[in-house]
Short mmCIF file of C-alpha atoms and ligand atoms in Angstrom, two decimals:
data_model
loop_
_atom_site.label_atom_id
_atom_site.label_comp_id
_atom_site.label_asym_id
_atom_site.label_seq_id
_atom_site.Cartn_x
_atom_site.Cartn_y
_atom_site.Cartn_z
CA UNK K 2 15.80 13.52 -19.70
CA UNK K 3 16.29 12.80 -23.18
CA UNK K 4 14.96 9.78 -24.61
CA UNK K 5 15.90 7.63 -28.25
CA UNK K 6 13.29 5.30 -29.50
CA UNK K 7 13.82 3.33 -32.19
CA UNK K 8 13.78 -0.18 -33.87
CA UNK K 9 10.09 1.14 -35.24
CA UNK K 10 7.92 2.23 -38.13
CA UNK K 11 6.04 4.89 -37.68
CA UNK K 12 2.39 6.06 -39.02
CA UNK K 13 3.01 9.85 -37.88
CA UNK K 14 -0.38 10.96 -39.56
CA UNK K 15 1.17 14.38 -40.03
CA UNK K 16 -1.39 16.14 -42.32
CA UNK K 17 -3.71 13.05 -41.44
CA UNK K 18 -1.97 10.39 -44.01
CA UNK K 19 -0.46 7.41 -42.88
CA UNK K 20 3.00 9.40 -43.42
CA UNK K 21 4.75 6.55 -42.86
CA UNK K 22 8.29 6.12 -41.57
CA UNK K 23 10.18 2.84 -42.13
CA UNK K 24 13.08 2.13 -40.07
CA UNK K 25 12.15 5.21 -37.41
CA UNK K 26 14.05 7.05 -34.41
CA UNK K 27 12.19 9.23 -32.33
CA UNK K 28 13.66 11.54 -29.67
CA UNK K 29 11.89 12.70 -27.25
CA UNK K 30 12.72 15.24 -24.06
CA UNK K 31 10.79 17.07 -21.53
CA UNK K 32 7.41 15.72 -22.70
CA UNK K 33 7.33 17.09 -26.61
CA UNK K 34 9.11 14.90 -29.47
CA UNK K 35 12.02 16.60 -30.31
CA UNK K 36 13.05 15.06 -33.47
CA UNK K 37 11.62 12.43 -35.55
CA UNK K 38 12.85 10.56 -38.40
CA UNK K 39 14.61 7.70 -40.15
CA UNK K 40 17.31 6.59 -38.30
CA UNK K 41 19.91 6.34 -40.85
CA UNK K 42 19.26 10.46 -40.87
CA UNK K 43 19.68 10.86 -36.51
CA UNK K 44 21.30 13.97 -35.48
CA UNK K 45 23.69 13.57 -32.91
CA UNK K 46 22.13 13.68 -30.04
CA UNK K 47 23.12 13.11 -26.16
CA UNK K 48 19.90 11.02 -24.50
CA UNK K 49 20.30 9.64 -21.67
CA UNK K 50 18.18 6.45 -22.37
CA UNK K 51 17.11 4.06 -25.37
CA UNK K 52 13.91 2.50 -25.84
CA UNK K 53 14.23 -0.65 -28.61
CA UNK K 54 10.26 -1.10 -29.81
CA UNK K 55 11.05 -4.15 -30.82
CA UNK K 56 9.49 -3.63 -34.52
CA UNK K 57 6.81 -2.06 -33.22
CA UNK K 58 4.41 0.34 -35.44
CA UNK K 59 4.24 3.44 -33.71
CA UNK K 60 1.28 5.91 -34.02
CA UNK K 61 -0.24 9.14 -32.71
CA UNK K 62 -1.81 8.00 -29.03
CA UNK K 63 -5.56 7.38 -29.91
CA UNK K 64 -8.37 10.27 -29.12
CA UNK K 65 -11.84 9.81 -28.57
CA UNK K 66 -13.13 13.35 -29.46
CA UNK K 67 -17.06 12.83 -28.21
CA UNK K 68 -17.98 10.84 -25.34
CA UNK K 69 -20.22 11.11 -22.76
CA UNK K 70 -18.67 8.56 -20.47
CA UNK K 71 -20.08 10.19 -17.02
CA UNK K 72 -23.19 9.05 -16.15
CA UNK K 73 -25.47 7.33 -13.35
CA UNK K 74 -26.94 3.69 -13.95
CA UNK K 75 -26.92 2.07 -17.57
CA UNK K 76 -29.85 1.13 -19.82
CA UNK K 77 -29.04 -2.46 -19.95
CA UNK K 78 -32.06 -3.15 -18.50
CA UNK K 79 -33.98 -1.05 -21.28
CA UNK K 80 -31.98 -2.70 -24.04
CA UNK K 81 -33.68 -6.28 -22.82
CA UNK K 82 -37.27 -5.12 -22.38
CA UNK K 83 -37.01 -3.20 -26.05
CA UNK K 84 -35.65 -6.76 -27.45
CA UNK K 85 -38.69 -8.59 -25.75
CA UNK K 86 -40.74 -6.37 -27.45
CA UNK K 87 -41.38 -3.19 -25.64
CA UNK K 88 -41.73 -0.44 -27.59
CA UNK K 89 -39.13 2.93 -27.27
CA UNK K 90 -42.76 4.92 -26.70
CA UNK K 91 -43.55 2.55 -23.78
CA UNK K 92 -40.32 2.50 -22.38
CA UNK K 93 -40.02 6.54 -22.14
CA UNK K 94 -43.96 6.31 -20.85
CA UNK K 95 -42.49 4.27 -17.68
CA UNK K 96 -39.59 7.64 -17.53
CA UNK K 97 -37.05 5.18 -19.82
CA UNK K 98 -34.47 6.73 -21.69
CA UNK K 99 -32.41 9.92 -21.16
CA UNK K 100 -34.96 10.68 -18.26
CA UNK K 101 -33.92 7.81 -16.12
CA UNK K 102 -30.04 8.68 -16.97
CA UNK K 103 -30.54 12.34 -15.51
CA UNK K 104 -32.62 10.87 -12.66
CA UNK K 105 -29.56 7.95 -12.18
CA UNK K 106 -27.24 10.82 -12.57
CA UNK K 107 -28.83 13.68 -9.84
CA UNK K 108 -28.99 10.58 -7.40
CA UNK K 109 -25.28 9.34 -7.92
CA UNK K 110 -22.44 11.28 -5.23
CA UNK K 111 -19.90 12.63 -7.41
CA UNK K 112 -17.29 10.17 -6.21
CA UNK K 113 -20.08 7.47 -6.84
CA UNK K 114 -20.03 9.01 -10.93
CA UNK K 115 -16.34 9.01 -10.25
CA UNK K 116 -15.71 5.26 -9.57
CA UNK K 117 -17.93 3.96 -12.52
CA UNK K 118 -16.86 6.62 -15.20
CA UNK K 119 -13.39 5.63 -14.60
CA UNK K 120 -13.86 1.97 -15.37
CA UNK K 121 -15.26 2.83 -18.25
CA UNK K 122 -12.39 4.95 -19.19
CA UNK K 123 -10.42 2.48 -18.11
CA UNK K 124 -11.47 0.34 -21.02
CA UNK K 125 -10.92 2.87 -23.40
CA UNK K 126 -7.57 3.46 -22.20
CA UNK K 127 -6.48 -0.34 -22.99
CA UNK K 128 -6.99 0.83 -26.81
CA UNK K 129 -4.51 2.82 -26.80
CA UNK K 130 -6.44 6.30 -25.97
CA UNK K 131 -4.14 8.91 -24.16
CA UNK K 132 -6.71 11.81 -24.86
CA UNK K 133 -10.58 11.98 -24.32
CA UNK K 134 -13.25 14.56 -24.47
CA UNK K 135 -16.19 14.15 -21.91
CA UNK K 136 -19.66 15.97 -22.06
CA UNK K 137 -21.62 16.78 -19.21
CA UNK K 138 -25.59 16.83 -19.78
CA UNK K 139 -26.83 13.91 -17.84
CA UNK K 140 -27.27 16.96 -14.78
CA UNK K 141 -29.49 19.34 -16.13
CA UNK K 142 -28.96 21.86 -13.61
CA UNK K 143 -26.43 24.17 -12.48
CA UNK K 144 -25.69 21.39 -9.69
CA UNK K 145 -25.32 18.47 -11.36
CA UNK K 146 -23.58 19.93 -14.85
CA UNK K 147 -20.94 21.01 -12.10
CA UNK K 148 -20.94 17.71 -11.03
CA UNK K 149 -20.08 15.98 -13.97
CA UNK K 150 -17.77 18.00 -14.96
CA UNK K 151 -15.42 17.66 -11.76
CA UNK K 152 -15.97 14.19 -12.43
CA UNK K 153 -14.56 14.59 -15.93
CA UNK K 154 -11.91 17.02 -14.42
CA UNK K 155 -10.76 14.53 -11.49
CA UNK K 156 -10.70 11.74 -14.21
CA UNK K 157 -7.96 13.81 -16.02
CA UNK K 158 -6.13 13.55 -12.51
CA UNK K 159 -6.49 10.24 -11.48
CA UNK K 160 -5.65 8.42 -14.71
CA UNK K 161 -2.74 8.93 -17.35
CA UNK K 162 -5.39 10.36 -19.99
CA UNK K 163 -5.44 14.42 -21.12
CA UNK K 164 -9.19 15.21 -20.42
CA UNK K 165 -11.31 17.69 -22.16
CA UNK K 166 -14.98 18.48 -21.26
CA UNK K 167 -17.70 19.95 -23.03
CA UNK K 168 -20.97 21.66 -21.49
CA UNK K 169 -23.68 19.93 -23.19
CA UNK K 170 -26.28 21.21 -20.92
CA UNK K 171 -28.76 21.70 -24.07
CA UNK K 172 -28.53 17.84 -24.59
CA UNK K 173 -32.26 17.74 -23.41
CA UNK K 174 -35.29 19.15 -21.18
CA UNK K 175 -34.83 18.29 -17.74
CA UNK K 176 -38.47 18.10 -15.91
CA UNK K 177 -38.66 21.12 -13.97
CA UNK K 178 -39.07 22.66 -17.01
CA UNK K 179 -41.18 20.68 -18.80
CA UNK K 180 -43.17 22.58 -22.23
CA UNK K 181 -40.98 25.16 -21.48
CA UNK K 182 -38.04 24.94 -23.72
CA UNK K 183 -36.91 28.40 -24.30
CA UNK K 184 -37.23 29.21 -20.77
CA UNK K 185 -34.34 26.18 -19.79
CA UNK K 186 -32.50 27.57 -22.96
CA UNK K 187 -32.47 31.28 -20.71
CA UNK K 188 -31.32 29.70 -17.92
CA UNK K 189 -28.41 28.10 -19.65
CA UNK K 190 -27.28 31.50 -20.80
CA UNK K 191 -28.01 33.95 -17.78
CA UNK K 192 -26.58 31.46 -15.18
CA UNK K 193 -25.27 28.08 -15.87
CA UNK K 194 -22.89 28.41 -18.43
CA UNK K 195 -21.35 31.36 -16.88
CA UNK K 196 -20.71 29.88 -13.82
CA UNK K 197 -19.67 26.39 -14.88
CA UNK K 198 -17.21 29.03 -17.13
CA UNK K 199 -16.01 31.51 -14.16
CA UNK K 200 -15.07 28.11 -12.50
CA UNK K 201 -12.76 26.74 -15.11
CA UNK K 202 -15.22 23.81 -15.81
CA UNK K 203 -15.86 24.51 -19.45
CA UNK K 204 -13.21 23.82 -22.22
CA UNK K 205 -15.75 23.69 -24.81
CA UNK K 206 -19.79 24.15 -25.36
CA UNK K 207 -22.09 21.47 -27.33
CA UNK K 208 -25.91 21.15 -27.88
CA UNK K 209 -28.55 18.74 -29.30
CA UNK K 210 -30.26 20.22 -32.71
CA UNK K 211 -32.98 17.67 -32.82
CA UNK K 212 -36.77 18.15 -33.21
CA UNK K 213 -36.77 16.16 -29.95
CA UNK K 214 -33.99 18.47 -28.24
CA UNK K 215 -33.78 21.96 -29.28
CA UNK K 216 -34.25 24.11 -32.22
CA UNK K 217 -31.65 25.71 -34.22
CA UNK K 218 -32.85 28.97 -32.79
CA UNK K 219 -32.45 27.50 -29.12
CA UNK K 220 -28.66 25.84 -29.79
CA UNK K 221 -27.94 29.68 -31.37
CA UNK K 222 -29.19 31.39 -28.30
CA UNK K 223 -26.29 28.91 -26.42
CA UNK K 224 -23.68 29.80 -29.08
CA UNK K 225 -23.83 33.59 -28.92
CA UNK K 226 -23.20 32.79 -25.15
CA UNK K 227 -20.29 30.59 -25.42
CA UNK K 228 -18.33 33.11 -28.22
CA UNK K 229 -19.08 35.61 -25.32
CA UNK K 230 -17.37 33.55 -22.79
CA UNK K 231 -14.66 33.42 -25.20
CA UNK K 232 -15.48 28.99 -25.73
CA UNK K 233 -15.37 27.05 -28.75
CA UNK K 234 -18.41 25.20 -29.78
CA UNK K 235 -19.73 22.17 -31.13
CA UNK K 236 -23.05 20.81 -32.10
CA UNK K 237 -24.81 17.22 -32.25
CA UNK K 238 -25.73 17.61 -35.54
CA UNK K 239 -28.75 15.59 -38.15
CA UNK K 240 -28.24 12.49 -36.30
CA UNK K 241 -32.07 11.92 -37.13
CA UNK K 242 -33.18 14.48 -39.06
CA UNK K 243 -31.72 17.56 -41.36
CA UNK K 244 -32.22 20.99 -39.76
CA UNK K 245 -29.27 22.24 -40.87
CA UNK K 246 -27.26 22.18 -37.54
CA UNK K 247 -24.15 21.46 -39.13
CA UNK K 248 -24.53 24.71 -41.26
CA UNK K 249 -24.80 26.67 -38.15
CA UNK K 250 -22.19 24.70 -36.27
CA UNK K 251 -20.06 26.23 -39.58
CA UNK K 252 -21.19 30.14 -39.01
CA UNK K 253 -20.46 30.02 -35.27
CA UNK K 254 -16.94 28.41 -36.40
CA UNK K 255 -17.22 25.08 -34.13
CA UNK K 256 -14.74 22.50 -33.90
CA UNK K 257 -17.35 20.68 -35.34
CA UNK K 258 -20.62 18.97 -35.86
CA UNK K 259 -21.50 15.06 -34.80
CA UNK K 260 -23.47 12.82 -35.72
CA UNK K 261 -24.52 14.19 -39.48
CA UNK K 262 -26.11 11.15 -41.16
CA UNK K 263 -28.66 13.44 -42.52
CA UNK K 264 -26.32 15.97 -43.67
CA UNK K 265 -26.45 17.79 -47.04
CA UNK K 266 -24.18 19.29 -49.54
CA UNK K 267 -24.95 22.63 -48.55
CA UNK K 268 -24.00 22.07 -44.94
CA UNK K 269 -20.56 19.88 -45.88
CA UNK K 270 -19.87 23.05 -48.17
CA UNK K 271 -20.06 25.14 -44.90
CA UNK K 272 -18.03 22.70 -42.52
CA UNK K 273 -15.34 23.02 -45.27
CA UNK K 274 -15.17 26.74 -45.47
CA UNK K 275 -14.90 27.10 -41.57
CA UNK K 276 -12.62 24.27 -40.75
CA UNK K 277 -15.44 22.77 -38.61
CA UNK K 278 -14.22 18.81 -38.36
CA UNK K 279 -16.84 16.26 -39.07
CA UNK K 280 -17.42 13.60 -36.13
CA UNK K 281 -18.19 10.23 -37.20
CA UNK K 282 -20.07 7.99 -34.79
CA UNK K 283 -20.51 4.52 -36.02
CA UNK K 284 -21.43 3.25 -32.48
CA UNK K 285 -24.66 5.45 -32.64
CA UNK K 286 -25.54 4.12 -36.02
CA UNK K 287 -24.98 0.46 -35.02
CA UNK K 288 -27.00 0.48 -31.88
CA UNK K 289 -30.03 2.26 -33.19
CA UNK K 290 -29.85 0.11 -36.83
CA UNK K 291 -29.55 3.57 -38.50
CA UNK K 292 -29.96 2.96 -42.26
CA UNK K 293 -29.34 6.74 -43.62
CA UNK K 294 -25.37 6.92 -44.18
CA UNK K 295 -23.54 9.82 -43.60
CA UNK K 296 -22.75 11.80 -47.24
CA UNK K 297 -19.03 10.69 -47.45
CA UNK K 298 -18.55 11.35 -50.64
CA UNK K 299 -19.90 14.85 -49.94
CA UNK K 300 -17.20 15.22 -47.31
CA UNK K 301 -14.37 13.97 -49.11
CA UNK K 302 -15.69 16.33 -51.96
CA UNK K 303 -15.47 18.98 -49.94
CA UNK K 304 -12.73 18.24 -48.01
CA UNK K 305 -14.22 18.42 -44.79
CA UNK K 306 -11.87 16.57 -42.17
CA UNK K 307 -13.82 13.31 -40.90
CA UNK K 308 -13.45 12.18 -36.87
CA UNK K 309 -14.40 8.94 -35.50
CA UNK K 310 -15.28 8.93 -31.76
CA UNK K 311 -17.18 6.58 -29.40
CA UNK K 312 -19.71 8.35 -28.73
CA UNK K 313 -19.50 6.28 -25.30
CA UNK K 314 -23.32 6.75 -23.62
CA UNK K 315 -25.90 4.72 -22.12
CA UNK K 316 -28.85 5.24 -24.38
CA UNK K 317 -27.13 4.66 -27.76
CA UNK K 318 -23.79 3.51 -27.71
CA UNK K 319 -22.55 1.92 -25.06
CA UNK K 320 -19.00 1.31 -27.15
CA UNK K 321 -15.98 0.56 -24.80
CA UNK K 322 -13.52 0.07 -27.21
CA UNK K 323 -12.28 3.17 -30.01
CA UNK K 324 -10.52 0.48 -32.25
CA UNK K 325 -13.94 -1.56 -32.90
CA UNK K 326 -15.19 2.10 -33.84
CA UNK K 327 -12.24 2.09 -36.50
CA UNK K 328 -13.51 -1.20 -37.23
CA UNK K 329 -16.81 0.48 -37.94
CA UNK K 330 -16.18 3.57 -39.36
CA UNK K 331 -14.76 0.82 -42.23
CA UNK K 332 -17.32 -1.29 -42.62
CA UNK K 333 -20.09 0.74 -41.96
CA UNK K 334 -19.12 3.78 -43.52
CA UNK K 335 -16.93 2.18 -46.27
CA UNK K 336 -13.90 4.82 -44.36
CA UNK K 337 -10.27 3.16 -45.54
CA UNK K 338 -8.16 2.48 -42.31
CA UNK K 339 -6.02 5.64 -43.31
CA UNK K 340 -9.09 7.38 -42.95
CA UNK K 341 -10.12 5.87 -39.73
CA UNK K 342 -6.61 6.01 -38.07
CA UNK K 343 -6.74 9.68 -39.06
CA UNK K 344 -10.29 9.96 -37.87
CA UNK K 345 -9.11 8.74 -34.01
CA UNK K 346 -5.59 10.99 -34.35
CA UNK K 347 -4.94 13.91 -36.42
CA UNK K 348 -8.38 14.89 -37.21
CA UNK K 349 -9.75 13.93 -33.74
CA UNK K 350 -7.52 16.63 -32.02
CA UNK K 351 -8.34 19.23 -34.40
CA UNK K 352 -11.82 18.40 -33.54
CA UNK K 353 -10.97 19.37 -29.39
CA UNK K 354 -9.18 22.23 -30.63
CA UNK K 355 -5.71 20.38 -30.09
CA UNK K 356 -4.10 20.03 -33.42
CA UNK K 357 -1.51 21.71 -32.98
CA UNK K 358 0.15 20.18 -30.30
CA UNK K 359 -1.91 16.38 -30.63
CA UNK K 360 -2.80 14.00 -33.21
CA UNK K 361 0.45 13.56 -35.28
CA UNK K 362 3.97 12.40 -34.49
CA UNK K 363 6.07 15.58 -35.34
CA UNK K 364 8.82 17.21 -33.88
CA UNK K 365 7.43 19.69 -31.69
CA UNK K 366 4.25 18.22 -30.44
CA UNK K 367 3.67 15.98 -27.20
CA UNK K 368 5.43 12.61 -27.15
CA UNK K 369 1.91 10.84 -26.85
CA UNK K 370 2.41 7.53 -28.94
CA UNK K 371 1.61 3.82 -29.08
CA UNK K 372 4.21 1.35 -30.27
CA UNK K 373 2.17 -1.81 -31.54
CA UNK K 374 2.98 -5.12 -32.28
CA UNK K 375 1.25 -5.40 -35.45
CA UNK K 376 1.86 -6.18 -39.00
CA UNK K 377 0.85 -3.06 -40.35
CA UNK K 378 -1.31 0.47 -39.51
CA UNK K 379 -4.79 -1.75 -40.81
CA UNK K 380 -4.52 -4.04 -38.32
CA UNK K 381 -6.02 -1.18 -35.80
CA UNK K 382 -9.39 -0.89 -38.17
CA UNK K 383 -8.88 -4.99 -38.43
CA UNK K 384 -9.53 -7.13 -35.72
CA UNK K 385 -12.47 -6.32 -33.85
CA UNK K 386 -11.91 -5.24 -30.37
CA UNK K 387 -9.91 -7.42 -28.07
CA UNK K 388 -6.49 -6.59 -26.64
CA UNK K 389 -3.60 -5.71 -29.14
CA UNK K 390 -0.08 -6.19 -27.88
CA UNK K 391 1.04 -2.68 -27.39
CA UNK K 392 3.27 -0.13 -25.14
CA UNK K 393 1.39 3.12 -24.12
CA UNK K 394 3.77 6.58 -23.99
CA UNK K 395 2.23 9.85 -22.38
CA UNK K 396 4.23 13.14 -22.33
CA UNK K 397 7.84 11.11 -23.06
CA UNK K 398 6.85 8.50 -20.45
CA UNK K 399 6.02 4.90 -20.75
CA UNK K 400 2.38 4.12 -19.08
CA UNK K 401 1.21 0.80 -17.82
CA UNK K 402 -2.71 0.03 -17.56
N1 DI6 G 13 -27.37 11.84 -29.21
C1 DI6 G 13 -27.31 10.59 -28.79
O1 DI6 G 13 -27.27 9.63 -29.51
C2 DI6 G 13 -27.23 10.60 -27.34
N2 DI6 G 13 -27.27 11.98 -27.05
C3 DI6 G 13 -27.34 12.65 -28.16
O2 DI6 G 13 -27.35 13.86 -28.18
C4 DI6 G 13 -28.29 9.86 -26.62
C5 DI6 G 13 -28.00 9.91 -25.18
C6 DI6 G 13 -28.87 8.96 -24.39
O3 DI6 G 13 -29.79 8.34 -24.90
O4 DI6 G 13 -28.59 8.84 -23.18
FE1 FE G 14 -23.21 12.24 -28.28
#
């Protein structure tokens, strides 16, 4: 069926500008837009319906490129005792932090991860999200990384969202192997990954480069895997320290490196050269009361495409809602709203390997849009949070949440 929208503006975000299109038509058929454009220039066309948006501003559906939304328990409870006055060394002493999300995660059925992951994603959804990334590394072991990812998997069947999910089974040490980092590292290589691989789990690899996770010799022991099981990487990247993980991200070619508030030069110089998109997460730098900024003005140097994601966790972001991470990626990282609408569209697909068929509204790619009842684009980086009049299309086909 063929399909005429119109009686909209559109932000397209083609190139990752606002690319703006007053007085809009877009057709759409068998799932892709098929032409898009001002109206007074429509082809003829024969559709079979016609959508009127009302005055709508249409854009790119929102993608959260980096979230780990599948997980047991929450750290609510850790949150309070740390704002009483608990320190993050005591709390990790009584097995607090990522410890009690693996243990909350081995103990949870997978339809039990299932059920809260998808109200979670659920929330994001209301923003306008139609594609998501979720990481696994909450398991630890071949077992529970499986089960994770069939939980991001059957959340990519159950809801109108296009999932990706990412192996991050180097996000930390899991006890059993305890002082014994390089040997977990092995493991990863000689049996998880290819498994969780031969099973059609794995659509991308990431790691933790962290003196507290692994070393940039561990993460490259889990790359050379990954480009022999033909996967794309990526890399949490100087979130709290420089190691230069970004600059290795770059030689491996990843989609890109996250985090990167200690970044240098040097590093943005590589993410430029190998197309490796930089992920933004405000969220993260909120909740922990980060103070070191991300280089922008390195990466707009450079021109080294800038994401914005959620970073949706339980230890440090517990962010629901992808718009109040435009709102922060302004405010916080002094992004314009162009920037930060590009960050959650154009840039954020390139970042899941998806640009060419996601993130911008051009004829060709899938008909994944929201039509918003707003004033203008920088109303989305604007208010902060809360509900914004809107209707949802996936594939060609209106959605209701
Ligand atoms: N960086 C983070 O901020 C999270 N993981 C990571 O690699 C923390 C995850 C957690 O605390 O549960
Ligand atoms: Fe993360």
């Amino acid at each position: 069926m063929r399909t005429l929208w119109q009686h909209c503006h559109v932000a397209s975000m083609a190139q990752g500008s606002y690319a703006i299109i007053e007085d809009a038509a877009i057709v759409t058929r068998a799932g892709l837009i098929e032409w898009i454009g001002p109206r007074g220039e429509l082809p003829e066309f024969a559709v079979q319906r016609t959508v009127d948006l009302d005055g709508a501003w249409v854009t790119p559906g929102l993608i959260d490129c980096h979230t780990h939304a599948v997980f047991g328990g929450n750290r609510s409870g850790e949150f309070e005792q740390r704002l009483q006055g608990v320190s993050y060394a005591e709390i990790a002493a009584q097995g607090g932090g990522i410890a009690s999300t693996v243990r909350a995660t081995r103990a949870a059925s997978e339809d039990e991860l299932l059920a809260s992951a998808r109200q979670r994603v659920e929330a994001l959804l209301r923003d306008g999200v139609t594609t998501l990334e979720i990481k696994s590394g909450y398991g630890l072991d071949l077992a529970n990384e499986r089960k994770m990812l069939r939980v991001a998997r059957r959340l990519g069947e159950v809801l109108p969202v296009t999932v990706r999910s990412t192996c991050l089974a180097a996000h930390a040490l899991p006890p059993e192997y305890a002082g014994r980092a390089d040997d977990y590292i092995g493991h990863i290589c000689d049996a998880l990954l290819p498994a969780l691989a031969a099973e059609g789990l794995v659509d991308a690899v990431d790691a933790f480069c962290e003196h507290l996770a692994f070393s940039p010799a561990q993460v490259e022991r889990v790359f050379i895997k990954a480009q022999e099981l033909g996967l794309p990487v990526k890399l949490h990247a100087e979130q709290l320290s420089s190691l230069h993980g970004s600059s290795l991200a770059a030689r491996y070619q990843a989609l890109s490196a996250d985090h990167l508030e200690f970044m240098t030069e040097e590093d943005a110089i590589a993410m430029a050269a190998a197309g490796t998109v930089a992920v933004l997460l405000p969220g993260a730098f909120y909740f922990l009361r980060e103070t070191q900024l991300p280089p922008m003005d390195a990466l707009r140097r450079h021109g080294v495409k800038i994401a914005l994601a959620s970073d949706l966790n339980p230890g440090t972001s517990p962010g629901l809602s992808l718009r109040l991470m435009l709102n922060m990626g302004c405010t916080l990282f002094r992004m314009t709203p162009e920037e930060a609408l590009a960050g959650v569209t154009q840039h954020a697909a390139t970042a899941l390997g998806m640009g060419h068929s996601h993130g911008s509204l051009e004829a060709g790619k899938v008909a994944d849009f929201v039509a918003w009842q707003i004033a203008r684009p920088a109303d989305l980086a604007y208010w902060l949070g809360g509900d914004l009049p809107k209707r949802v299309v996936r594939s060609g086909r209106e959605i209701s949440h």
